[in-house]
PDB file of N, CA and C in Angstrom:
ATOM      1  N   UNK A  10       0.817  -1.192   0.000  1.00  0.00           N
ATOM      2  CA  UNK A  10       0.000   0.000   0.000  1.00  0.00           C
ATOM      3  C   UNK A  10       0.867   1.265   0.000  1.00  0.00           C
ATOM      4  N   UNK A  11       1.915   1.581   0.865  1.00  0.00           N
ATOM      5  CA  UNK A  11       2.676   2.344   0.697  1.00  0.00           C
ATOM      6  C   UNK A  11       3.528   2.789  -0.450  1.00  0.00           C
ATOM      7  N   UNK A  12       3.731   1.986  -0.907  1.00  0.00           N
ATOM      8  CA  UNK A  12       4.351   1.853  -2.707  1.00  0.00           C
ATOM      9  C   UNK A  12       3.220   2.307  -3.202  1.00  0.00           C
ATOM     10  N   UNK A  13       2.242   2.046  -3.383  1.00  0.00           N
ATOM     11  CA  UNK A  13       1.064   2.447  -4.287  1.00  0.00           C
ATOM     12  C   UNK A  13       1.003   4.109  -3.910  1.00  0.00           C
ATOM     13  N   UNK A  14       0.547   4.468  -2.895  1.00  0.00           N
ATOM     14  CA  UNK A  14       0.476   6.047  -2.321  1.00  0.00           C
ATOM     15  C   UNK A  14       1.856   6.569  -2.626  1.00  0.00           C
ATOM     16  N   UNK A  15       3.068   6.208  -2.479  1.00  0.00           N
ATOM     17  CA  UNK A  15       4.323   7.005  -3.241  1.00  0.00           C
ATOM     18  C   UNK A  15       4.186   7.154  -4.845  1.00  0.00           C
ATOM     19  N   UNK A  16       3.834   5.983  -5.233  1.00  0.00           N
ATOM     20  CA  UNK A  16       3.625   6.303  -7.130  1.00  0.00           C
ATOM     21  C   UNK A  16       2.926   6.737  -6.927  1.00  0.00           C
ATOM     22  N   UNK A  17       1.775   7.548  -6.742  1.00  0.00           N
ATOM     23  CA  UNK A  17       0.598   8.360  -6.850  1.00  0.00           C
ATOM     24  C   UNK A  17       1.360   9.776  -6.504  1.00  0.00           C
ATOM     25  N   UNK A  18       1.802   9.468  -5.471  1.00  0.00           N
ATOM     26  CA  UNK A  18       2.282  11.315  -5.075  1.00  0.00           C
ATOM     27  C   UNK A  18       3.626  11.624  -6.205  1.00  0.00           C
ATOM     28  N   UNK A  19       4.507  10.911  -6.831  1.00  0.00           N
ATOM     29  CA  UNK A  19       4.976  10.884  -7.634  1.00  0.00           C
ATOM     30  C   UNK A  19       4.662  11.076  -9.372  1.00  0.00           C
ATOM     31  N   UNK A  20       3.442  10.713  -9.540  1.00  0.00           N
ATOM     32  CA  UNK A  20       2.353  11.017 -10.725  1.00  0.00           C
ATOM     33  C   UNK A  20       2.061  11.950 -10.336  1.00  0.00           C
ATOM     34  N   UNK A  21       1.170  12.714  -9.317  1.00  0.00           N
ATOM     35  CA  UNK A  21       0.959  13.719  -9.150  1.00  0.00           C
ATOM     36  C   UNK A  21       1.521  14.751  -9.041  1.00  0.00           C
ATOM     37  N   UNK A  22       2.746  14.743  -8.539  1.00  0.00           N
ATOM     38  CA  UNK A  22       3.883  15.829  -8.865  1.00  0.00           C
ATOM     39  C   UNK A  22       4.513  16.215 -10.249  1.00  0.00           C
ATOM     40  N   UNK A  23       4.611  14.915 -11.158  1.00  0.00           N
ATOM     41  CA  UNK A  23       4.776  15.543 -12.248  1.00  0.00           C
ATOM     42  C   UNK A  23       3.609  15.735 -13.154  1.00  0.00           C
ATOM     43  N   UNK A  24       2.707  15.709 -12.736  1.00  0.00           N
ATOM     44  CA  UNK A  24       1.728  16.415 -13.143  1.00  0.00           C
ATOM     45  C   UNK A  24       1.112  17.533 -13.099  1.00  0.00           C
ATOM     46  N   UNK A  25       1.597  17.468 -12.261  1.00  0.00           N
ATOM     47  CA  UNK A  25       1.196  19.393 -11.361  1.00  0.00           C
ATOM     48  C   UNK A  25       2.783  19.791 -12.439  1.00  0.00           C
ATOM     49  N   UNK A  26       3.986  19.531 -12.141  1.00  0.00           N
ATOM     50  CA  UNK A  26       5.060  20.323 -12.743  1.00  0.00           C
ATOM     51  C   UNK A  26       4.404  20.421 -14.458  1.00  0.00           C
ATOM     52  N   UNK A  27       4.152  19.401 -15.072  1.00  0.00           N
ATOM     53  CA  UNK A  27       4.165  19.759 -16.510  1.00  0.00           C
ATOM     54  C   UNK A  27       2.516  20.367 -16.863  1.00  0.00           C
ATOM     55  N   UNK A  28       1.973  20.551 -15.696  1.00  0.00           N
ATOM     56  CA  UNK A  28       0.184  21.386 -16.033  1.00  0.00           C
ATOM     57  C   UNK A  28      -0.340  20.571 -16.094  1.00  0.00           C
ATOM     58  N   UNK A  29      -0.572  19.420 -16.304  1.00  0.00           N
ATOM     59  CA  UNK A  29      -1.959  18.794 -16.128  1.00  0.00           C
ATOM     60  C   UNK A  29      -2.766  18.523 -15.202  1.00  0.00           C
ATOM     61  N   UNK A  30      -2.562  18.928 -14.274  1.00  0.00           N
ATOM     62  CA  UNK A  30      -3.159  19.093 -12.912  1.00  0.00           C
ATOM     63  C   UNK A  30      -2.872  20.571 -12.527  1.00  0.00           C
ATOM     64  N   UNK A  31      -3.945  20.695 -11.704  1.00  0.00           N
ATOM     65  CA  UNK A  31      -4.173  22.453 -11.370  1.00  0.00           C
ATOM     66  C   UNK A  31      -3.800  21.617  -9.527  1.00  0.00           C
ATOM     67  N   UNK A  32      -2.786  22.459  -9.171  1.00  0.00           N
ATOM     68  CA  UNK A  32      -2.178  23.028  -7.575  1.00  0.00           C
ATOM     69  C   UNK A  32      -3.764  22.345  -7.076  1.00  0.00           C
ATOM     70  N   UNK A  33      -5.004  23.119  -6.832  1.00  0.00           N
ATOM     71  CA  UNK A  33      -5.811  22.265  -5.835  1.00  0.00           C
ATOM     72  C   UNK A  33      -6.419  21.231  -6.296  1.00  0.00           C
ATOM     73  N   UNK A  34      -5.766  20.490  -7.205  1.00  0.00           N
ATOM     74  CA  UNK A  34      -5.768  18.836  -7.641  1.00  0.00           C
ATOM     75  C   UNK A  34      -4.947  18.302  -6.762  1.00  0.00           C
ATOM     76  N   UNK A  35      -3.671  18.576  -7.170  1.00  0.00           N
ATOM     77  CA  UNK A  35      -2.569  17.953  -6.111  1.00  0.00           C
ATOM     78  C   UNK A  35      -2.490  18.089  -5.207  1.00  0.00           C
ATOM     79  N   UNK A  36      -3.243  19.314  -4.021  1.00  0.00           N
ATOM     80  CA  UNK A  36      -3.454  19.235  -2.697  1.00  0.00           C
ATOM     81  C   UNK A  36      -4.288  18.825  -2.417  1.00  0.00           C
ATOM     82  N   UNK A  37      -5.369  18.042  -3.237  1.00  0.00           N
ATOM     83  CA  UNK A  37      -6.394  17.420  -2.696  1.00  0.00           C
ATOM     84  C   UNK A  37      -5.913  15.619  -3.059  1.00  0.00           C
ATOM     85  N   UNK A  38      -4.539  15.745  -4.106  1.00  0.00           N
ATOM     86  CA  UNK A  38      -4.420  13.811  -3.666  1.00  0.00           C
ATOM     87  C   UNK A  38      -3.829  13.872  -2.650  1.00  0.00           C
ATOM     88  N   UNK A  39      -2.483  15.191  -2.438  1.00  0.00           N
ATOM     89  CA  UNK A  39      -1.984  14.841  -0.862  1.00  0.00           C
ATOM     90  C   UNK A  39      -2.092  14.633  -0.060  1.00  0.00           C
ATOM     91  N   UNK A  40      -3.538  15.348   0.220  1.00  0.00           N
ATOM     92  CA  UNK A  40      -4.537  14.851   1.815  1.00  0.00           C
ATOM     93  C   UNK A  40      -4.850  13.588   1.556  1.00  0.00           C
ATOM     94  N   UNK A  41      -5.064  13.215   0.784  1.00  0.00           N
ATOM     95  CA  UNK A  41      -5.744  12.177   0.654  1.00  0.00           C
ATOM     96  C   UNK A  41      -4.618  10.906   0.659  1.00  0.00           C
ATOM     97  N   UNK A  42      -3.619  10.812  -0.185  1.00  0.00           N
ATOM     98  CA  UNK A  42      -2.577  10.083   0.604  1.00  0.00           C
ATOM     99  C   UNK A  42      -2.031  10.337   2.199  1.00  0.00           C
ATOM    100  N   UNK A  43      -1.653  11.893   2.748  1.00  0.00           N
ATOM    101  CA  UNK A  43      -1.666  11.678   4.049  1.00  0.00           C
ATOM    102  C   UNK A  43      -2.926  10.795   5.230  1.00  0.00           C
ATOM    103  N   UNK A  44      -4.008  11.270   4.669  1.00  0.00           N
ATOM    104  CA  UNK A  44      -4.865  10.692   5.241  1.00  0.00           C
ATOM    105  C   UNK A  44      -4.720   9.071   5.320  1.00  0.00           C
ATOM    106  N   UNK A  45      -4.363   8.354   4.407  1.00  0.00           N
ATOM    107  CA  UNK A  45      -4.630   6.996   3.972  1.00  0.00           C
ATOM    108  C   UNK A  45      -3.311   6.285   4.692  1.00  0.00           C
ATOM    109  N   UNK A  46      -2.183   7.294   4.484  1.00  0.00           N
ATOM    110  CA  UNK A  46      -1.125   7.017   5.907  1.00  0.00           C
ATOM    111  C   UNK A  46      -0.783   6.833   7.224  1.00  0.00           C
ATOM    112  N   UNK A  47      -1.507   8.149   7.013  1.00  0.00           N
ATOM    113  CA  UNK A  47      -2.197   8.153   8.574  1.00  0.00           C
ATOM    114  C   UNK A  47      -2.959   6.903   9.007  1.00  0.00           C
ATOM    115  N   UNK A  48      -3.737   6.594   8.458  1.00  0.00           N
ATOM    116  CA  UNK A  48      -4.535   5.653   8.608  1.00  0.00           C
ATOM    117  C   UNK A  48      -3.949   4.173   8.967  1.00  0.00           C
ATOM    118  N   UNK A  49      -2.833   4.218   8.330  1.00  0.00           N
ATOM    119  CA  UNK A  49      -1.796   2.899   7.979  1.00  0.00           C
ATOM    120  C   UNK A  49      -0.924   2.641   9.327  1.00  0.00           C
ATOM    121  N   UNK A  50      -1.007   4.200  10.176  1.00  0.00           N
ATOM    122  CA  UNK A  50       0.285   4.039  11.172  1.00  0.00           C
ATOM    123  C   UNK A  50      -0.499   2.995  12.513  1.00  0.00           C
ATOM    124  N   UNK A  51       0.688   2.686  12.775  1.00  0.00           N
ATOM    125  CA  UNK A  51       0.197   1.867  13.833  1.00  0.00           C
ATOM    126  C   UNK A  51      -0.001   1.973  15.207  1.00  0.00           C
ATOM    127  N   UNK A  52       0.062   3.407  15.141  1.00  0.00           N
ATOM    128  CA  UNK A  52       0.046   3.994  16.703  1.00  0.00           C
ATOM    129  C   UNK A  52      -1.030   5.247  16.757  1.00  0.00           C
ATOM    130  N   UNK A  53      -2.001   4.754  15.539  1.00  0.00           N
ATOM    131  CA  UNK A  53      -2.853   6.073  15.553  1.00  0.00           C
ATOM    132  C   UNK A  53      -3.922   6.096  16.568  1.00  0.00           C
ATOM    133  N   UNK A  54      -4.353   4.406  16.922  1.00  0.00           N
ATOM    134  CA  UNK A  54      -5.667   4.877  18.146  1.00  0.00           C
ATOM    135  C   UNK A  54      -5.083   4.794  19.328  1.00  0.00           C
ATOM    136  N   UNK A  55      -3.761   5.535  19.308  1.00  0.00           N
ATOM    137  CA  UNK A  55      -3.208   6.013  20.956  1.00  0.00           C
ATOM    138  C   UNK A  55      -3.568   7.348  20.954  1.00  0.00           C
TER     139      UNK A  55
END
């Protein structure tokens, strides 16, 4: 899963660099991978 959410934030960065994505595209996959990280850690329901 973590591999999957790095190629994504990695697509998404060069996507945002060469324009095909507009800035609140790519801050809306980032949350959304942080979120899904977050989610992943193992010390989150402390």
């Amino acid at each position: 899963m973590i591999i999957t959410l790095s190629l994504l934030m990695e697509r998404a960065t060069e996507d945002l660099r060469r324009g095909r994505i507009t800035r609140s595209v790519y801050d809306h996959v980032w949350m959304a991978v942080y979120e899904e990280t977050h989610a992943l850690s193992p010390g989150r329901d402390k």
